[in-house]
Amino acid sequence: MTKIAIWKFTSCDGCQLSLLDLEEDLLEIAKHFEISYFLEASSKRADPPYDISLVEGSITTEEAKRKIMDIRAQSKYLVTIGACATAGGIQALRNFASLQSFKQRVYPRPEVIDVLPTSLPISHYVRVDYELQGCPINKLQLLQLLYSYSRDLRPSFSSGSVCMECKRRAIPCVMVASKTLCLGPVTHGGCGAICPSFGRGCYGCYGPKETPNSASLCQWAKDELDFDPLALDHAFKKFYCIAEGFKLSHES
Ligand code: SF4
Ligand code: SF4
Ligand code: SF4
């Protein structure tokens, strides 16, 4: 049986919950996979090595830096799940400012908070075999990924944008119909264009697609939607705030 381990670093647990959210598919998973380490679901632990490690969360402490290296050494495949593990997450907003000033504002005793000055993705510290995008991830993509790696195959998901999914579903474009900013043209597909299907713009929770032209989208939003640079900065500075494809937008 394929041994899976699920690890958590700095995160909200939402991506791990996607696994539990598989509901009836969990019974099928139990026939093919041994869940060797998953503290969110069980206190049972099996010793390494593991075939597939699913890693949620960003690296924000010295202890986490050491632990992720151990996990890499114990795992045949290491997959990051979600925006936190793949791109530093919303907590990487602190990378743009002084950690000291955040600590002083938030905590009554800032001197006891021992963290790194940045929140960085797993790939900054170790080799990652696959990065599954989303905040949270799509549970069906997770299922497909597990079956692929259990057969030593690299999973294959479309690299198209949310716009492509939106057009396939014949959803009216919110940028055209209601002059609402939508990051769909530059955002990685995978969610099935959930937000436009409810008449709202995409806010980029699947991160930048391959070769996104965020600068062009920003220019269009300035010219056609009267967005000011600060509002655009806020639109891109969310779950993937330090991802290259979205970082460019802060400077345009
Ligand atoms: S990517 Fe989103 S849902 Fe997943 S752990 Fe991070 S904050 Fe939670
Ligand atoms: S609503 Fe957004 S995702 Fe859909 S077509 Fe328009 S810009 Fe693209
Ligand atoms: S439409 Fe955009 S913000 Fe909404 S779920 Fe999909 S990727 Fe995330």
Coordinates of C-alpha atoms and ligand atoms in Angstrom, one line a residue:
M1 CA 0.0 0.0 0.0
T2 CA 1.1 3.5 -0.7
K3 CA 2.1 5.3 2.5
I4 CA 0.9 8.9 2.8
A5 CA 1.9 11.5 5.5
I6 CA 0.2 14.8 5.9
W7 CA 2.2 17.7 7.5
K8 CA 1.2 21.1 8.8
F9 CA 3.3 24.2 9.1
T10 CA 2.0 27.8 9.3
S11 CA -1.5 27.6 7.9
C12 CA -5.2 27.5 8.7
D13 CA -5.7 23.7 8.2
G14 CA -8.2 24.3 5.4
C15 CA -6.2 22.3 2.8
Q16 CA -5.8 19.3 5.1
L17 CA -9.6 19.4 5.6
S18 CA -10.0 19.0 1.8
L19 CA -8.7 15.5 2.3
L20 CA -11.3 14.7 5.0
D21 CA -13.9 16.4 2.9
L22 CA -13.6 13.6 0.3
E23 CA -16.3 11.8 2.3
E24 CA -17.4 8.6 0.5
D25 CA -14.1 8.6 -1.5
L26 CA -12.2 8.2 1.8
L27 CA -13.4 4.5 2.0
E28 CA -11.9 3.9 -1.5
I29 CA -8.7 5.7 -0.5
A30 CA -8.4 3.5 2.6
K31 CA -8.2 0.4 0.2
H32 CA -5.2 1.8 -1.7
F33 CA -3.4 4.0 0.8
E34 CA -2.1 3.8 4.3
I35 CA -2.5 7.1 6.1
S36 CA 0.8 6.9 8.1
Y37 CA 0.8 10.3 9.6
F38 CA -2.2 12.7 9.8
L39 CA -2.5 14.4 13.2
E40 CA -5.6 16.3 12.2
A41 CA -7.4 13.0 11.8
S42 CA -5.7 10.5 14.0
S43 CA -3.0 10.2 16.7
K44 CA -1.7 7.0 15.1
R45 CA 1.7 7.3 13.5
A46 CA 3.7 5.0 11.4
D47 CA 7.5 5.3 11.0
P48 CA 9.1 6.7 7.9
P49 CA 9.8 6.4 5.0
Y50 CA 6.7 7.7 3.3
D51 CA 5.7 7.4 -0.4
I52 CA 3.9 10.7 -0.6
S53 CA 4.2 13.6 1.9
L54 CA 1.5 16.3 1.5
V55 CA 2.7 19.5 3.1
E56 CA 0.4 22.3 4.1
G57 CA 1.7 25.7 5.4
S58 CA 4.6 28.1 5.0
I59 CA 7.9 28.1 6.8
T60 CA 8.0 30.7 9.6
T61 CA 10.3 29.3 12.3
E62 CA 13.8 27.8 12.7
E63 CA 12.2 24.6 13.9
A64 CA 10.1 24.4 10.8
K65 CA 13.2 24.8 8.6
R66 CA 14.8 21.8 10.3
K67 CA 11.6 19.7 10.2
I68 CA 10.9 20.2 6.5
M69 CA 14.4 18.9 5.7
D70 CA 13.7 15.8 7.7
I71 CA 10.4 15.3 5.9
R72 CA 12.1 15.7 2.5
A73 CA 14.6 13.0 3.4
Q74 CA 11.8 10.7 4.6
S75 CA 9.6 11.1 1.5
K76 CA 9.7 9.7 -2.0
Y77 CA 7.4 12.4 -3.3
L78 CA 6.8 15.7 -1.5
V79 CA 3.8 17.7 -2.6
T80 CA 2.8 21.1 -1.3
I81 CA -0.9 21.7 -0.9
G82 CA -2.3 25.2 -1.1
A83 CA -1.2 28.8 -1.3
C84 CA 0.6 28.8 2.1
A85 CA 2.9 25.9 1.3
T86 CA 3.3 26.9 -2.4
A87 CA 3.7 30.6 -2.1
G88 CA 4.0 31.7 1.5
G89 CA 0.3 32.4 1.9
I90 CA -1.5 35.5 3.2
Q91 CA 0.9 35.5 6.2
A92 CA 3.6 36.5 3.7
L93 CA 2.2 40.0 3.8
R94 CA 4.5 40.5 6.7
N95 CA 7.5 40.1 4.3
F96 CA 6.6 43.6 3.1
A97 CA 6.9 45.3 6.5
S98 CA 8.8 45.1 9.8
L99 CA 8.2 42.0 11.8
Q100 CA 9.1 43.9 14.9
S101 CA 6.3 46.5 14.5
F102 CA 3.7 43.7 13.8
K103 CA 4.8 41.9 17.0
Q104 CA 4.5 45.0 19.0
R105 CA 1.1 45.9 17.7
V106 CA -0.4 42.4 18.1
Y107 CA 1.2 40.8 21.2
P108 CA 1.3 42.0 24.7
R109 CA 4.7 40.4 25.2
P110 CA 6.4 40.5 21.7
E111 CA 9.7 39.3 23.1
V112 CA 8.3 35.7 23.5
I113 CA 7.4 35.5 19.8
D114 CA 10.3 33.6 18.2
V115 CA 9.7 33.5 14.4
L116 CA 11.6 34.2 11.2
P117 CA 11.2 37.7 9.6
T118 CA 9.6 36.1 6.5
S119 CA 7.0 33.6 5.6
L120 CA 8.3 31.6 2.7
P121 CA 7.1 28.6 0.6
I122 CA 8.4 25.1 1.1
S123 CA 10.3 25.2 -2.2
H124 CA 12.6 27.9 -0.8
Y125 CA 14.1 25.2 1.5
V126 CA 13.7 21.8 -0.1
R127 CA 13.0 20.3 -3.5
V128 CA 9.3 19.9 -4.2
D129 CA 7.9 17.4 -6.6
Y130 CA 4.6 19.1 -7.2
E131 CA 2.8 22.2 -6.1
L132 CA -1.0 21.9 -5.9
Q133 CA -2.5 25.4 -6.1
G134 CA -5.5 26.9 -4.3
C135 CA -6.7 28.4 -1.0
P136 CA -8.0 25.9 -0.3
I137 CA -7.0 23.2 -2.9
N138 CA -9.6 21.4 -5.0
K139 CA -10.2 18.0 -3.3
L140 CA -10.8 16.2 -6.6
Q141 CA -7.4 17.4 -7.9
L142 CA -5.9 16.1 -4.7
L143 CA -7.5 12.7 -5.2
Q144 CA -6.2 12.6 -8.8
L145 CA -2.7 13.6 -7.6
L146 CA -2.6 10.8 -5.0
Y147 CA -3.6 8.1 -7.5
S148 CA -1.0 9.5 -10.0
Y149 CA 1.9 9.4 -7.6
S150 CA 0.8 5.9 -6.3
R151 CA 1.6 4.7 -9.8
D152 CA 4.8 6.8 -10.0
L153 CA 3.1 9.2 -12.6
R154 CA 3.4 12.9 -12.4
P155 CA -0.2 14.4 -12.2
S156 CA -1.3 16.5 -15.1
F157 CA -3.6 19.5 -14.6
S158 CA -4.5 22.2 -17.1
S159 CA -2.2 25.3 -16.9
G160 CA -5.0 27.5 -18.3
S161 CA -6.5 30.4 -16.5
V162 CA -9.8 30.9 -14.6
C163 CA -11.0 32.8 -17.7
M164 CA -10.8 29.5 -19.7
E165 CA -13.0 27.7 -17.2
C166 CA -15.4 30.7 -17.1
K167 CA -15.8 30.7 -20.9
R168 CA -16.3 26.9 -21.0
R169 CA -19.2 27.3 -18.5
A170 CA -20.6 30.2 -20.5
I171 CA -20.6 32.5 -17.4
P172 CA -21.2 36.2 -18.2
C173 CA -18.0 38.2 -17.8
V174 CA -18.2 40.4 -14.7
M175 CA -15.6 42.8 -16.0
V176 CA -17.6 43.4 -19.1
A177 CA -21.1 43.2 -17.6
S178 CA -20.7 45.0 -14.3
K179 CA -17.2 46.6 -14.5
T180 CA -16.0 44.5 -11.6
L181 CA -12.3 43.8 -11.3
C182 CA -11.6 40.1 -11.9
L183 CA -8.2 38.4 -11.7
G184 CA -9.4 35.5 -13.8
P185 CA -7.2 36.3 -16.8
V186 CA -4.0 35.9 -14.8
T187 CA -5.1 33.3 -12.2
H188 CA -4.4 29.6 -12.4
G189 CA -7.5 27.5 -13.2
G190 CA -8.7 24.6 -11.1
C191 CA -11.7 26.0 -9.2
G192 CA -14.1 25.9 -12.1
A193 CA -14.6 29.7 -12.0
I194 CA -16.6 29.6 -8.8
C195 CA -16.6 33.4 -8.1
P196 CA -17.7 34.6 -11.6
S197 CA -20.5 32.0 -11.4
F198 CA -21.8 34.0 -8.5
G199 CA -21.4 37.3 -10.2
R200 CA -18.2 38.4 -8.4
G201 CA -14.7 38.8 -9.7
C202 CA -11.9 36.3 -9.1
Y203 CA -9.5 37.4 -6.4
G204 CA -6.7 35.1 -7.4
C205 CA -6.8 32.4 -4.7
Y206 CA -5.3 29.8 -7.1
G207 CA -2.3 32.0 -7.7
P208 CA -0.7 33.2 -10.9
K209 CA -1.1 31.0 -14.0
E210 CA 1.9 30.3 -16.2
T211 CA 3.2 33.5 -17.8
P212 CA 0.5 35.8 -16.5
N213 CA 0.4 39.3 -18.0
S214 CA -0.6 41.0 -14.7
A215 CA 0.9 44.4 -15.8
S216 CA -1.5 44.5 -18.8
L217 CA -4.5 43.6 -16.6
C218 CA -3.5 46.4 -14.2
Q219 CA -3.3 48.9 -17.0
W220 CA -6.7 47.8 -18.3
A221 CA -8.2 48.2 -14.8
K222 CA -6.8 51.7 -14.5
D223 CA -8.0 52.8 -17.9
E224 CA -11.4 51.0 -18.0
L225 CA -12.4 50.6 -14.4
D226 CA -10.8 53.7 -12.9
F227 CA -8.8 51.6 -10.4
D228 CA -6.2 53.5 -8.5
P229 CA -2.7 52.0 -7.9
L230 CA -3.4 51.4 -4.2
A231 CA -6.6 49.5 -4.9
L232 CA -4.8 47.4 -7.5
D233 CA -2.0 46.7 -5.0
H234 CA -4.6 45.5 -2.5
A235 CA -6.3 43.3 -5.1
F236 CA -3.1 41.4 -5.8
K237 CA -1.6 41.4 -2.3
K238 CA -3.6 38.4 -0.9
F239 CA -2.9 34.7 -0.7
Y240 CA -0.2 34.8 -3.4
C241 CA 1.2 38.2 -2.4
I242 CA 4.9 37.2 -3.0
A243 CA 4.4 35.0 -6.0
E244 CA 6.4 36.3 -9.0
G245 CA 3.4 36.6 -11.4
F246 CA 1.4 38.7 -8.9
K247 CA 4.4 40.6 -7.4
L248 CA 5.0 42.4 -10.7
S249 CA 1.5 44.0 -10.3
H250 CA 2.5 45.9 -7.2
E251 CA 5.1 47.7 -9.3
S252 CA 3.1 48.6 -12.3
Ligands
SF4_1 S1 -3.8 27.7 1.4 FE1 -5.6 28.7 2.3 S2 -7.0 27.0 3.0 FE2 -4.9 26.1 2.6 S3 -3.9 26.2 4.6 FE3 -3.4 28.1 3.6 S4 -4.9 29.6 4.2 FE4 -5.7 27.5 4.7
SF4_2 S1 -15.5 37.0 -15.4 FE1 -13.4 37.0 -14.9 S2 -12.8 34.9 -15.3 FE2 -14.7 35.2 -16.3 S3 -14.2 35.7 -18.4 FE3 -14.5 37.6 -17.2 S4 -12.4 38.1 -16.6 FE4 -12.4 36.0 -17.2
SF4_3 S1 -12.7 32.3 -9.0 FE1 -10.7 33.0 -8.3 S2 -11.0 33.6 -6.2 FE2 -12.8 32.4 -6.8 S3 -12.3 30.3 -6.1 FE3 -11.6 30.5 -8.3 S4 -9.5 31.1 -8.2 FE4 -10.3 31.5 -6.2

